[in-house]
Amino acid sequence: MYGLAARSSFTFASKAAATATKRMFAASATQGYQTRLGQYYQNTLRDDITILEYIPPKVRAEQQAAEETRLQAARENLTGTPPNPTKKHKKVRMPKPKVPVVTAHNAPFVKSVTVHIRCREALQNKHHLLSALMALQVITGVRGEVIKSKNDASTWKLRKGMPIAAKVELTGDRMLEFLDKLVEVVLPRMKEYHGLRMSAGDGSGGFTLGFDPSVIGLFPEMEVVYDQFPLITGFHVNINTTAVRNPSGRLLLSGFGLPFVHARKPASETFML
Amino acid sequence: MFRRSLAKGLGRSTRAFSTATTSLVSSKVRAGVLLQRDPIVLQQADGFEATCDKYFEWLEYISAEKFPRDFFFKKGSSAEAKWMELENERASQWYFDPVNKPAFKPLKKVVFGEDTAADEESAVDISRSIELQPRETEADRSGDVKSLERKLDRTLYLLVKSSKGEWELPTGDVAGEEVLLEAARRNLKEICGGKISVWLVGNGPVGHRKAADHTAFYIKGHILAGQAKTDAKLAADFKWATREEMEATVSAEYWQSVKDMLSTV
């Protein structure tokens, strides 16, 4: 019905040749210059980001000195109450990587984009996952990978090893084409989407967007085959960048056209009697 | 205040000046704008690069996921037939592996019936070819150096001809307590008119030029809309030049100061 096993009219003369070329391709693919976003980044955006992120050495020294005094104060715990000796020591969080000095060669760039669909209907019937896999293939052009659960969750009748989600990881030109499609076609078609929040980002250069099931039909490839899907699901898009902090990541993604807006408080919170 | 141009400062350790008498900042400071029109079309490779790109494109084509034809098209429909035609044409261009060229399968006969009639209405017309605009515009053919639609795959920079007859980036004085960015914006408006929409990158300069009586700092900007219209008192003429054209137009000494700010494309 889905035609996942369909074969087109072309057959490889030898299977060995096909696998050999697949290995060759993976190692030698040109990364990120054949697309609009790739060339824009290399020729224009990278320079602009370097200029905007540049901190003069004197200012940088002042910032580092201030950071050092802050860390020193935190270590010595000069502020606040003395520590409670009966309480156990907190786990020390791994320190974030230091912000590197801005050079002409280390502007942030997108490393990979993961499109992920978690299919709750697959709990009852694992064949529902086929919809998710097909949707991912239609949107990204890459065959999706099935994800099995790692833990049990009795409240949702989830057992370890059940296939529950599908994902696709995109790199290089495919990733940039997907991002371009998202920003230029899908997001503008969404109802009442204004952009990512300024608080978005995981602090280490990762940004996530979550979408309702209504959004998947907005992709141009889905227009043709929308009716053939028995199950329409929402999806998440995780953008991994080489930025080390949220502001750098925001700068990069806004350069690619992703809007960022301040979260607006609801009226009830702004005015209280 | 930036003591070195960005191009010099990046990637090199700062050294002290050997002579204490010469200071980077002279008595007079001028603010200019490196205004650029970014490339509009993609760059196309030629020669060996083009062959390489074609080879990688072919590798990707043969190693990509098989197109689920049965999923997208109804069997025997005219849309499927059209797609098969296009695919056969594409596959027949088997450049790099003539030994493993797949056999050309003849197309199925299109069956006209009730199914195909309904399918025709909903099927996407894939044989509709996309009409590409030409990469060479009218401005390219006529050599109109004032046009913003010339050399679509290159970066163009705004040059103005000063009253002395020298070609340079639009530069002007810094007045009073003005910040460099404000001075640059004001100078650009005075020289090029108000009908130009510009985005200046950041607050600081990307380059400088030390002349005998002044030091000029240049802030990078992108033209978003509009066109320059030079004030006759401040500038005799203007043009939008590529990197090579700028090198040919400005003086050799001026070129040494500005060349590191420019894009290679």
Coordinates of C-alpha atoms in Angstrom, one line a residue:
Chain A
M1 CA 0.0 0.0 0.0
Y2 CA 2.7 2.4 0.9
G3 CA 5.0 1.1 -1.8
L4 CA 8.1 1.2 0.5
A5 CA 9.4 -1.9 -1.2
A6 CA 8.7 -0.5 -4.7
R7 CA 11.4 -0.7 -7.3
S8 CA 11.8 1.7 -10.1
S9 CA 12.8 0.6 -13.5
F10 CA 16.5 0.9 -12.8
T11 CA 18.5 -2.0 -11.3
F12 CA 22.1 -2.0 -10.5
A13 CA 24.2 -4.3 -12.7
S14 CA 26.1 -5.4 -9.6
K15 CA 25.2 -4.9 -6.0
A16 CA 28.9 -4.7 -5.1
A17 CA 29.3 -1.6 -7.3
A18 CA 26.3 0.0 -5.5
T19 CA 27.7 -0.5 -2.0
A20 CA 31.2 0.6 -3.1
T21 CA 29.8 3.9 -4.5
K22 CA 27.8 4.4 -1.3
R23 CA 30.9 4.2 0.8
M24 CA 32.8 6.4 -1.6
F25 CA 30.1 9.0 -1.5
A26 CA 29.8 9.1 2.3
A27 CA 33.5 10.0 2.6
S28 CA 33.9 12.4 -0.3
A29 CA 30.7 14.4 -0.4
T30 CA 31.0 18.1 -0.9
Q31 CA 29.6 19.7 2.2
G32 CA 27.5 22.8 1.9
Y33 CA 28.4 24.8 -1.2
Q34 CA 25.9 23.7 -3.8
T35 CA 22.8 25.2 -2.1
R36 CA 21.6 28.8 -1.7
L37 CA 22.1 28.8 2.0
G38 CA 25.5 27.2 1.7
Q39 CA 26.9 29.8 -0.7
Y40 CA 25.2 32.6 1.2
Y41 CA 26.9 31.5 4.4
Q42 CA 30.3 31.1 2.9
N43 CA 30.3 34.3 0.9
T44 CA 28.4 36.8 3.1
L45 CA 26.9 35.6 6.4
R46 CA 30.1 34.1 7.8
D47 CA 31.9 37.5 7.5
D48 CA 28.9 39.3 9.1
I49 CA 28.8 36.9 12.0
T50 CA 32.5 37.3 12.6
I51 CA 32.2 41.1 12.7
L52 CA 29.2 41.0 15.0
E53 CA 30.8 38.6 17.4
Y54 CA 34.2 40.2 17.5
I55 CA 35.3 41.5 20.9
P56 CA 38.4 43.7 21.1
P57 CA 41.2 42.2 23.2
K58 CA 41.0 44.9 25.9
V59 CA 37.3 44.4 26.4
R60 CA 37.7 40.6 26.3
A61 CA 40.3 40.8 29.0
E62 CA 38.0 42.9 31.2
Q63 CA 35.1 40.4 30.6
Q64 CA 37.3 37.5 31.5
A65 CA 38.5 39.2 34.7
A66 CA 34.9 39.9 35.7
E67 CA 34.1 36.2 35.0
E68 CA 37.0 35.0 37.1
T69 CA 36.0 37.2 40.1
R70 CA 32.4 35.9 39.8
L71 CA 33.6 32.2 39.7
Q72 CA 36.0 32.8 42.6
A73 CA 33.2 34.3 44.7
A74 CA 30.9 31.3 43.8
R75 CA 33.6 28.9 44.8
E76 CA 34.3 30.6 48.1
N77 CA 30.6 31.1 48.6
L78 CA 31.1 34.7 49.8
T79 CA 27.5 35.5 49.4
G80 CA 24.6 33.8 51.0
T81 CA 24.3 31.6 54.0
P82 CA 27.0 29.1 55.1
P83 CA 26.5 25.6 53.7
N84 CA 24.5 23.1 55.7
P85 CA 26.9 20.3 56.9
T86 CA 24.1 17.8 57.2
K87 CA 23.2 18.0 53.5
K88 CA 25.0 15.9 50.9
H89 CA 27.2 17.6 48.4
K90 CA 25.5 18.5 45.1
K91 CA 26.7 17.0 42.0
V92 CA 29.1 19.3 40.3
R93 CA 27.9 20.2 36.8
M94 CA 30.3 19.8 34.0
P95 CA 31.6 23.3 33.1
K96 CA 30.4 24.6 29.7
P97 CA 33.1 24.9 27.0
K98 CA 34.8 28.2 27.1
V99 CA 33.8 30.8 24.5
P100 CA 36.7 30.8 22.0
V101 CA 38.4 33.9 20.7
V102 CA 36.7 35.0 17.5
T103 CA 38.9 34.4 14.5
A104 CA 38.2 34.5 10.7
H105 CA 37.8 30.7 10.8
N106 CA 35.6 29.8 13.7
A107 CA 32.2 31.4 13.0
P108 CA 29.3 29.1 14.0
F109 CA 27.7 26.9 11.4
V110 CA 24.9 24.3 11.4
K111 CA 26.4 20.9 12.0
S112 CA 23.3 18.7 11.6
V113 CA 19.5 18.8 11.6
T114 CA 17.4 16.0 13.1
V115 CA 13.8 15.5 12.2
H116 CA 12.1 13.4 14.8
I117 CA 8.6 11.9 15.0
R118 CA 7.4 10.3 18.2
C119 CA 4.4 8.2 17.4
R120 CA 2.1 7.4 20.3
E121 CA -0.2 5.3 18.2
A122 CA 2.7 2.9 17.7
L123 CA 2.1 1.7 21.3
Q124 CA -1.1 -0.1 20.1
N125 CA 0.0 -1.1 16.7
K126 CA 3.6 -0.8 15.5
H127 CA 2.5 -0.5 11.8
H128 CA 1.4 3.0 12.5
L129 CA 5.1 3.9 12.5
L130 CA 5.1 3.4 8.8
S131 CA 3.2 6.6 8.4
A132 CA 5.9 8.5 10.3
L133 CA 8.7 6.8 8.3
M134 CA 7.1 7.6 5.0
A135 CA 6.4 11.2 6.1
L136 CA 10.1 11.6 7.0
Q137 CA 11.1 10.2 3.6
V138 CA 8.7 12.5 1.8
I139 CA 9.9 15.6 3.6
T140 CA 13.6 15.1 3.8
G141 CA 14.3 12.6 0.9
V142 CA 16.2 10.3 3.3
R143 CA 14.9 7.0 4.7
G144 CA 14.0 7.3 8.4
E145 CA 15.5 5.2 11.1
V146 CA 13.2 3.4 13.6
I147 CA 13.9 4.2 17.3
K148 CA 13.1 1.6 20.0
S149 CA 12.3 2.6 23.6
K150 CA 15.1 2.2 26.1
N151 CA 13.0 2.2 29.2
D152 CA 9.7 0.9 30.5
A153 CA 6.8 3.2 31.3
S154 CA 3.8 1.3 32.6
T155 CA 1.5 4.4 32.7
W156 CA 1.7 4.5 28.9
K157 CA 2.0 0.7 28.4
L158 CA 5.5 1.1 27.0
R159 CA 7.9 -1.8 27.2
K160 CA 11.7 -1.7 26.6
G161 CA 12.5 -2.4 23.0
M162 CA 9.2 -1.3 21.4
P163 CA 9.5 0.7 18.2
I164 CA 8.1 4.0 19.2
A165 CA 9.6 6.8 17.1
A166 CA 11.4 7.6 13.8
K167 CA 14.1 10.0 13.0
V168 CA 16.3 11.3 10.2
E169 CA 19.6 13.0 10.6
L170 CA 20.5 15.5 7.9
T171 CA 24.0 16.9 7.1
G172 CA 25.6 19.0 4.4
D173 CA 23.6 20.2 1.4
R174 CA 20.5 18.2 2.3
M175 CA 20.4 19.8 5.7
L176 CA 20.6 23.3 4.2
E177 CA 17.9 22.6 1.7
F178 CA 15.6 21.3 4.4
L179 CA 16.3 24.4 6.5
D180 CA 15.7 26.6 3.5
K181 CA 12.4 24.9 2.8
L182 CA 11.3 25.2 6.4
V183 CA 12.1 28.9 6.6
E184 CA 10.8 30.0 3.2
V185 CA 7.8 27.7 2.6
V186 CA 6.6 25.9 5.8
L187 CA 6.9 28.5 8.5
P188 CA 5.2 31.3 6.6
R189 CA 2.3 29.0 5.8
M190 CA 1.7 28.3 9.5
K191 CA -1.1 30.0 11.3
E192 CA 0.1 32.5 14.0
Y193 CA 3.7 31.5 13.9
H194 CA 5.9 34.5 14.8
G195 CA 9.2 32.8 15.5
L196 CA 11.4 31.1 18.1
R197 CA 11.5 32.7 21.5
M198 CA 14.5 34.6 22.6
S199 CA 14.9 32.1 25.4
A200 CA 15.2 29.3 22.9
G201 CA 18.3 27.1 22.8
D202 CA 19.9 24.6 25.1
G203 CA 22.9 26.8 25.9
S204 CA 25.4 24.7 23.9
G205 CA 24.3 25.6 20.4
G206 CA 21.2 23.3 20.0
F207 CA 17.8 24.7 19.0
T208 CA 14.6 22.7 18.8
L209 CA 11.3 23.5 17.1
G210 CA 8.2 21.5 17.7
F211 CA 5.3 21.3 15.3
D212 CA 1.6 20.2 15.3
P213 CA 0.3 17.6 12.9
S214 CA -1.2 20.3 10.8
V215 CA 2.2 21.6 9.8
I216 CA 3.5 18.4 8.1
G217 CA 0.9 18.9 5.3
L218 CA 2.5 22.3 4.5
F219 CA 5.6 20.8 3.0
P220 CA 5.4 21.1 -0.8
E221 CA 6.1 17.4 -1.3
M222 CA 3.2 16.4 1.0
E223 CA 0.6 18.3 -1.0
V224 CA 0.6 15.5 -3.6
V225 CA 0.3 12.5 -1.3
Y226 CA -1.4 13.9 1.8
D227 CA -4.5 11.8 1.3
Q228 CA -2.5 8.6 1.2
F229 CA -1.4 8.9 4.9
P230 CA -3.8 7.2 7.3
L231 CA -2.0 8.9 10.2
I232 CA -0.7 12.5 10.3
T233 CA 1.8 13.2 13.0
G234 CA 3.6 16.2 14.4
F235 CA 7.4 16.4 14.4
H236 CA 10.4 18.0 16.1
V237 CA 13.3 19.6 14.3
N238 CA 16.6 19.7 16.3
I239 CA 19.1 22.1 14.8
N240 CA 22.7 21.4 16.1
T241 CA 25.1 24.3 15.5
T242 CA 28.8 24.7 16.4
A243 CA 27.9 27.8 18.5
V244 CA 28.9 27.4 22.2
R245 CA 26.3 29.8 23.6
N246 CA 22.7 30.7 22.8
P247 CA 23.3 34.3 21.5
S248 CA 25.8 33.0 18.9
G249 CA 23.3 30.3 17.8
R250 CA 20.5 32.9 17.6
L251 CA 22.8 35.1 15.4
L252 CA 23.5 32.2 13.1
L253 CA 19.9 31.1 12.7
S254 CA 18.5 34.6 12.3
G255 CA 21.0 35.0 9.6
F256 CA 19.4 32.0 7.8
G257 CA 16.0 33.7 8.2
L258 CA 14.6 32.1 11.4
P259 CA 12.8 34.8 13.3
F260 CA 13.2 35.3 17.0
V261 CA 10.7 37.1 19.2
H262 CA 10.4 38.0 22.8
A263 CA 7.8 35.9 24.6
R264 CA 4.8 38.0 25.4
K265 CA 3.3 37.7 28.9
P266 CA -0.4 37.1 29.0
A267 CA -2.4 40.2 29.9
S268 CA -3.4 38.7 33.3
E269 CA 0.2 38.6 34.4
T270 CA 1.2 42.1 33.4
F271 CA -1.5 43.9 35.4
M272 CA -2.5 42.8 38.8
L273 CA -4.8 44.7 41.1
Chain B
M1 CA 38.4 52.7 19.4
F2 CA 39.8 50.0 17.3
R3 CA 43.6 50.2 17.1
R4 CA 44.0 47.8 14.3
S5 CA 41.8 46.8 11.3
L6 CA 39.9 43.6 11.8
A7 CA 41.6 41.9 9.0
K8 CA 45.0 42.3 10.7
G9 CA 43.8 41.7 14.2
L10 CA 42.2 38.3 13.5
G11 CA 44.5 35.3 14.0
R12 CA 47.6 37.2 14.9
S13 CA 49.1 38.2 18.2
T14 CA 49.3 41.9 18.9
R15 CA 52.7 43.5 18.7
A16 CA 53.8 46.8 20.1
F17 CA 54.7 49.5 17.6
S18 CA 58.5 49.8 17.2
T19 CA 58.4 53.6 17.0
A20 CA 56.5 55.4 19.7
T21 CA 56.2 58.6 17.7
T22 CA 53.7 57.3 15.1
S23 CA 50.3 56.7 16.5
L24 CA 47.5 54.9 14.5
V25 CA 45.0 57.6 15.2
S26 CA 46.0 60.9 13.5
S27 CA 44.6 64.3 14.3
K28 CA 41.6 63.9 12.0
V29 CA 39.3 60.8 11.9
R30 CA 37.0 60.1 9.0
A31 CA 34.3 57.6 8.7
G32 CA 33.4 55.7 5.6
V33 CA 31.2 52.8 4.5
L34 CA 32.1 49.7 2.5
L35 CA 28.7 49.3 0.9
Q36 CA 28.2 46.0 -0.9
R37 CA 25.5 44.4 -3.0
D38 CA 25.6 40.7 -2.2
P39 CA 25.5 38.0 -4.9
I40 CA 22.0 37.4 -6.3
V41 CA 22.5 34.1 -8.1
L42 CA 24.5 31.0 -7.2
Q43 CA 28.0 30.6 -8.4
Q44 CA 28.6 28.2 -11.2
A45 CA 31.8 26.2 -11.5
D46 CA 33.5 25.6 -14.7
G47 CA 36.2 23.3 -16.0
F48 CA 37.5 20.7 -13.5
E49 CA 35.3 22.0 -10.7
A50 CA 32.2 21.5 -12.8
T51 CA 33.1 18.0 -13.7
C52 CA 33.7 17.2 -10.0
D53 CA 30.3 18.7 -9.0
K54 CA 28.7 16.6 -11.7
Y55 CA 30.4 13.5 -10.5
F56 CA 29.3 14.0 -6.9
E57 CA 25.8 14.8 -8.1
W58 CA 25.8 11.5 -10.0
L59 CA 27.1 9.6 -6.9
E60 CA 24.3 11.1 -4.9
Y61 CA 21.7 10.2 -7.5
I62 CA 22.7 6.5 -7.7
S63 CA 23.1 6.1 -4.0
A64 CA 19.9 8.0 -2.9
E65 CA 16.8 6.2 -1.7
K66 CA 14.7 4.8 -4.5
F67 CA 11.8 7.1 -5.3
P68 CA 8.6 5.4 -4.1
R69 CA 6.9 5.6 -7.5
D70 CA 3.9 3.5 -6.5
F71 CA 3.3 5.8 -3.5
F72 CA 3.3 9.0 -5.4
F73 CA 1.6 8.0 -8.7
K74 CA -1.3 5.8 -9.5
K75 CA -0.3 2.8 -11.6
G76 CA -0.8 3.5 -15.3
S77 CA -1.7 7.1 -14.9
S78 CA -0.5 9.8 -17.2
A79 CA 1.4 11.6 -14.4
E80 CA 3.4 8.4 -13.9
A81 CA 4.1 8.2 -17.5
K82 CA 5.4 11.8 -17.6
W83 CA 7.6 11.2 -14.6
M84 CA 9.0 8.0 -16.2
E85 CA 9.8 9.9 -19.3
L86 CA 11.8 12.5 -17.3
E87 CA 13.6 9.9 -15.3
N88 CA 14.6 7.9 -18.3
E89 CA 16.0 11.0 -19.8
R90 CA 18.0 11.7 -16.7
A91 CA 19.3 8.2 -16.2
S92 CA 20.4 8.0 -19.9
Q93 CA 23.0 10.6 -19.0
W94 CA 25.2 8.1 -17.3
Y95 CA 28.5 9.9 -17.3
F96 CA 31.0 8.0 -15.2
D97 CA 30.2 4.3 -15.3
P98 CA 29.4 3.2 -18.8
V99 CA 29.9 -0.4 -17.8
N100 CA 27.1 -0.4 -15.2
K101 CA 24.7 1.7 -17.3
P102 CA 21.1 0.4 -16.6
A103 CA 19.1 -1.0 -19.4
F104 CA 16.6 1.5 -20.9
K105 CA 13.1 0.1 -20.3
P106 CA 10.4 1.2 -22.7
L107 CA 7.5 3.1 -21.2
K108 CA 4.2 1.3 -20.5
K109 CA 1.4 2.2 -22.7
V110 CA -0.9 4.7 -21.0
V111 CA -4.4 3.2 -20.3
F112 CA -7.2 5.7 -20.5
G113 CA -10.0 4.9 -18.3
E114 CA -12.1 6.1 -15.3
D115 CA -9.1 6.0 -12.9
T116 CA -6.9 8.2 -15.0
A117 CA -9.6 10.7 -15.7
A118 CA -10.0 11.3 -11.9
D119 CA -6.2 11.2 -11.5
E120 CA -5.6 13.8 -14.1
E121 CA -7.4 16.5 -12.1
S122 CA -5.4 15.9 -9.0
A123 CA -2.1 15.0 -10.5
V124 CA 0.6 17.6 -10.4
D125 CA 1.8 18.6 -13.9
I126 CA 5.4 17.6 -13.6
S127 CA 6.2 18.1 -17.2
R128 CA 5.8 21.8 -16.7
S129 CA 9.3 23.0 -17.0
I130 CA 10.7 25.8 -14.8
E131 CA 11.7 28.8 -16.9
L132 CA 15.0 30.1 -15.7
Q133 CA 15.9 33.7 -16.0
P134 CA 19.2 34.5 -17.8
R135 CA 22.3 34.9 -15.6
E136 CA 23.5 37.7 -17.9
T137 CA 21.3 40.8 -17.6
E138 CA 20.8 43.8 -19.8
A139 CA 23.2 45.7 -17.6
D140 CA 25.9 43.1 -18.2
R141 CA 25.6 43.4 -22.0
S142 CA 25.5 47.2 -22.0
G143 CA 28.3 47.5 -19.3
D144 CA 26.2 49.9 -17.1
V145 CA 28.4 50.2 -14.1
K146 CA 25.8 52.2 -12.1
S147 CA 23.3 49.3 -12.3
L148 CA 22.7 47.0 -9.3
E149 CA 21.7 44.2 -11.6
R150 CA 25.1 43.7 -13.2
K151 CA 27.3 40.6 -12.3
L152 CA 24.6 38.8 -10.4
D153 CA 27.0 36.1 -9.1
R154 CA 29.5 38.6 -7.7
T155 CA 29.7 41.1 -4.8
L156 CA 29.5 44.7 -6.0
Y157 CA 31.0 47.6 -3.9
L158 CA 30.0 51.2 -4.1
L159 CA 32.8 53.6 -5.3
V160 CA 32.4 57.4 -5.5
K161 CA 34.5 59.8 -7.4
S162 CA 35.7 62.7 -5.1
S163 CA 35.8 66.3 -6.3
K164 CA 39.6 65.8 -6.8
G165 CA 38.8 63.0 -9.4
E166 CA 39.9 60.0 -7.3
W167 CA 37.8 57.0 -6.9
E168 CA 37.3 55.9 -3.3
L169 CA 34.8 54.5 -0.8
P170 CA 32.2 57.0 0.4
T171 CA 33.9 58.7 3.3
G172 CA 33.3 61.9 5.3
D173 CA 34.4 63.6 8.5
V174 CA 33.4 62.8 12.0
A175 CA 31.5 65.8 13.5
G176 CA 31.8 66.7 17.1
E177 CA 30.8 64.0 19.6
E178 CA 29.6 61.6 17.0
V179 CA 30.2 57.9 17.3
L180 CA 31.9 56.2 14.3
L181 CA 28.7 54.4 13.3
E182 CA 26.6 57.5 13.3
A183 CA 29.2 59.4 11.3
A184 CA 29.4 56.7 8.7
R185 CA 25.6 56.6 8.3
R186 CA 25.4 60.4 8.1
N187 CA 28.2 60.6 5.5
L188 CA 26.6 57.9 3.4
K189 CA 23.3 59.7 3.4
E190 CA 24.9 63.0 2.5
I191 CA 27.0 61.6 -0.3
C192 CA 24.5 59.0 -1.8
G193 CA 21.1 60.6 -0.9
G194 CA 18.3 59.4 1.2
K195 CA 16.7 56.9 -1.3
I196 CA 19.0 54.1 -0.2
S197 CA 18.1 51.4 2.3
V198 CA 21.2 50.1 4.1
W199 CA 22.1 47.7 6.9
L200 CA 25.4 48.5 8.6
V201 CA 27.0 45.5 10.2
G202 CA 27.8 46.0 13.9
N203 CA 29.2 49.1 15.5
G204 CA 32.9 48.9 14.6
P205 CA 34.9 49.2 11.5
V206 CA 36.2 46.4 9.4
G207 CA 39.2 48.3 8.0
H208 CA 41.1 51.5 8.0
R209 CA 43.4 53.6 5.9
K210 CA 46.1 55.9 7.3
A211 CA 46.6 58.9 5.1
A212 CA 48.9 61.9 5.6
D213 CA 46.4 64.2 7.3
H214 CA 43.7 61.8 8.4
T215 CA 42.8 58.2 9.3
A216 CA 39.7 56.8 7.7
F217 CA 37.7 53.9 9.3
Y218 CA 35.3 51.8 7.1
I219 CA 32.1 50.2 8.4
K220 CA 30.7 47.3 6.4
G221 CA 27.1 47.7 5.0
H222 CA 24.7 45.9 2.8
I223 CA 22.4 47.6 0.4
L224 CA 18.9 46.3 0.9
A225 CA 16.9 48.5 -1.5
G226 CA 17.1 51.7 -3.5
Q227 CA 20.0 53.2 -5.5
A228 CA 22.7 55.8 -4.9
K229 CA 22.2 59.3 -6.1
T230 CA 25.4 61.3 -5.6
D231 CA 25.3 64.9 -4.3
A232 CA 27.2 66.9 -7.0
K233 CA 29.1 69.0 -4.3
L234 CA 30.5 65.9 -2.5
A235 CA 30.9 63.4 -5.3
A236 CA 31.2 63.7 -9.1
D237 CA 30.2 60.2 -9.9
F238 CA 29.6 56.7 -8.5
K239 CA 29.7 53.1 -9.7
W240 CA 29.2 49.6 -8.4
A241 CA 32.4 47.6 -9.0
T242 CA 33.5 44.0 -8.4
R243 CA 36.7 43.3 -6.6
E244 CA 38.8 43.2 -9.8
E245 CA 37.2 46.4 -11.2
M246 CA 37.9 48.2 -7.9
E247 CA 41.6 47.2 -8.1
A248 CA 41.7 48.6 -11.6
T249 CA 40.0 51.8 -10.6
V250 CA 41.5 53.0 -7.3
S251 CA 45.1 54.0 -6.8
A252 CA 47.6 51.3 -5.9
E253 CA 48.1 52.8 -2.4
Y254 CA 44.4 52.9 -1.7
W255 CA 44.0 49.4 -2.9
Q256 CA 46.5 48.1 -0.3
S257 CA 44.4 49.6 2.5
V258 CA 41.1 48.3 1.4
K259 CA 41.7 44.9 -0.4
D260 CA 41.6 42.8 2.8
M261 CA 38.1 44.0 3.6
L262 CA 36.6 42.6 0.4
S263 CA 35.1 39.3 -0.3
T264 CA 36.8 36.9 -2.7
V265 CA 33.5 36.4 -4.5

